[in-house]
Every structure is written in structure tokens, then in C-alpha cells.
CSV table of C-alpha atoms in Angstrom, one decimal:
chain,number,residue,atom,x,y,z
A,31,MET,CA,44.7,66.6,-26.7
A,32,ILE,CA,45.5,69.6,-28.9
A,33,TRP,CA,44.1,73.1,-28.3
A,34,THR,CA,44.3,75.7,-31.1
A,35,PRO,CA,42.6,79.0,-31.7
A,36,ASN,CA,40.0,79.2,-34.4
A,37,ARG,CA,38.4,82.0,-36.4
A,38,GLU,CA,34.8,80.6,-36.1
A,39,GLY,CA,34.1,82.4,-32.8
A,40,HIS,CA,32.8,79.3,-31.0
A,41,PRO,CA,34.3,76.1,-29.5
A,42,ARG,CA,34.7,73.0,-31.8
A,43,LEU,CA,35.6,69.4,-31.1
A,44,GLY,CA,37.5,66.9,-33.2
A,45,LEU,CA,37.7,63.3,-32.2
A,46,LEU,CA,40.2,60.7,-33.5
A,47,VAL,CA,39.2,57.3,-32.3
A,48,PRO,CA,41.5,54.7,-33.9
A,49,LYS,CA,40.4,51.0,-34.2
A,50,TYR,CA,43.0,49.4,-31.8
A,51,GLN,CA,41.4,46.0,-32.5
A,52,ALA,CA,38.1,47.4,-31.0
A,53,SER,CA,34.7,46.8,-32.5
A,54,ALA,CA,32.6,49.5,-34.1
A,55,VAL,CA,30.3,49.4,-31.1
A,56,ALA,CA,33.2,50.1,-28.8
A,57,ARG,CA,34.5,53.0,-30.9
A,58,ASN,CA,31.1,54.5,-31.2
A,59,ARG,CA,30.5,54.2,-27.4
A,60,LEU,CA,33.9,55.9,-26.7
A,61,ARG,CA,33.0,58.7,-29.2
A,62,ARG,CA,29.6,59.3,-27.5
A,63,ARG,CA,31.2,59.4,-24.1
A,64,LEU,CA,33.9,61.9,-25.2
A,65,ARG,CA,31.4,64.1,-26.9
A,66,GLU,CA,29.1,64.2,-23.8
A,67,LEU,CA,32.0,64.9,-21.5
A,68,TRP,CA,33.2,67.7,-23.8
A,69,ARG,CA,29.7,69.2,-24.0
A,70,THR,CA,29.1,69.1,-20.2
A,71,GLU,CA,32.6,69.6,-18.8
A,72,VAL,CA,34.8,71.5,-21.3
A,73,GLN,CA,32.8,73.4,-23.9
A,74,GLY,CA,31.9,76.3,-21.5
A,75,PHE,CA,35.6,76.9,-20.7
A,76,GLN,CA,37.0,76.4,-24.2
A,77,GLY,CA,36.2,79.8,-25.7
A,78,ALA,CA,36.8,80.2,-29.4
A,79,ARG,CA,39.3,77.3,-29.7
A,80,ASP,CA,39.4,73.9,-31.4
A,81,LEU,CA,40.0,70.9,-29.3
A,82,VAL,CA,41.3,67.7,-30.9
A,83,ILE,CA,41.2,64.6,-28.8
A,84,ARG,CA,43.1,61.5,-30.0
A,85,ALA,CA,41.9,58.5,-27.9
A,86,ARG,CA,44.5,56.0,-26.8
A,87,SER,CA,43.9,52.2,-26.6
A,88,ARG,CA,43.4,52.3,-22.8
A,89,ALA,CA,40.5,54.8,-23.2
A,90,TYR,CA,38.3,51.9,-24.5
A,91,GLY,CA,38.5,50.2,-21.0
A,92,ALA,CA,38.3,53.4,-19.0
A,93,SER,CA,35.2,54.2,-16.9
A,94,PHE,CA,33.1,57.3,-17.6
A,95,GLU,CA,34.4,58.8,-14.4
A,96,ALA,CA,38.1,58.1,-15.3
A,97,LEU,CA,37.5,59.9,-18.7
A,98,ARG,CA,35.8,62.7,-16.9
A,99,GLY,CA,38.8,63.1,-14.5
A,100,ASP,CA,41.2,63.2,-17.4
A,101,LEU,CA,39.2,65.9,-19.3
A,102,ALA,CA,38.8,67.9,-16.1
A,103,ARG,CA,42.5,68.0,-15.5
A,104,TRP,CA,43.1,69.2,-19.1
A,105,ARG,CA,40.3,71.8,-18.7
A,106,ASP,CA,41.7,73.1,-15.5
A,107,ALA,CA,45.2,73.3,-17.0
A,108,LEU,CA,43.8,75.3,-19.9
A,109,SER,CA,41.9,77.7,-17.8
A,110,GLY,CA,44.8,78.2,-15.3
A,111,ARG,CA,43.0,76.5,-12.4
A,112,ALA,CA,45.4,73.6,-12.0
A,113,GLY,CA,45.8,72.7,-8.4
A,114,VAL,CA,42.6,74.4,-7.3
């Protein structure tokens, strides 16, 4: 994950979901999951920043809850709430 300020004044998301020998169906499913988690869990805390997520091969097999936990840890680190 990479966080960077932007001049647009609103949060934006960029997703990089490499093939890793996965089918188009699996890549699209992972994109949908990551977009939904960003929308519900991260976007409100992000402010006027860009977030770029590069999925790793193990993300294809991760459950929705595991992905949510990873994003929550990054969100909390960004907002200074780590360990809360």
C-alpha cells in the first residue's frame, strides 16, 4: 500500500491486481472485494490522499475478513490509532 497526498481534495483509490496465474474471474472478485473494503472501511479516514494497493498472490486465497483485517491495520496506522 502506498499513501500519497493529492490535489483533488477527495480520497482516491488505485488497484494493481497482477495475474499471478489467476483467472479473470478471480482477479475481478479480488478487485470488487478491495474496492468494497476501501469504500466502507478506509475512505472516511483517508482524507485528500491517494491510496494505491498492489495485491500479492496470497490475496487471491484470503477471506474477506482477512482482507478487512489487513486494511484496518493500515488504516489505523495511517490515522495514528495503532494499538488502540
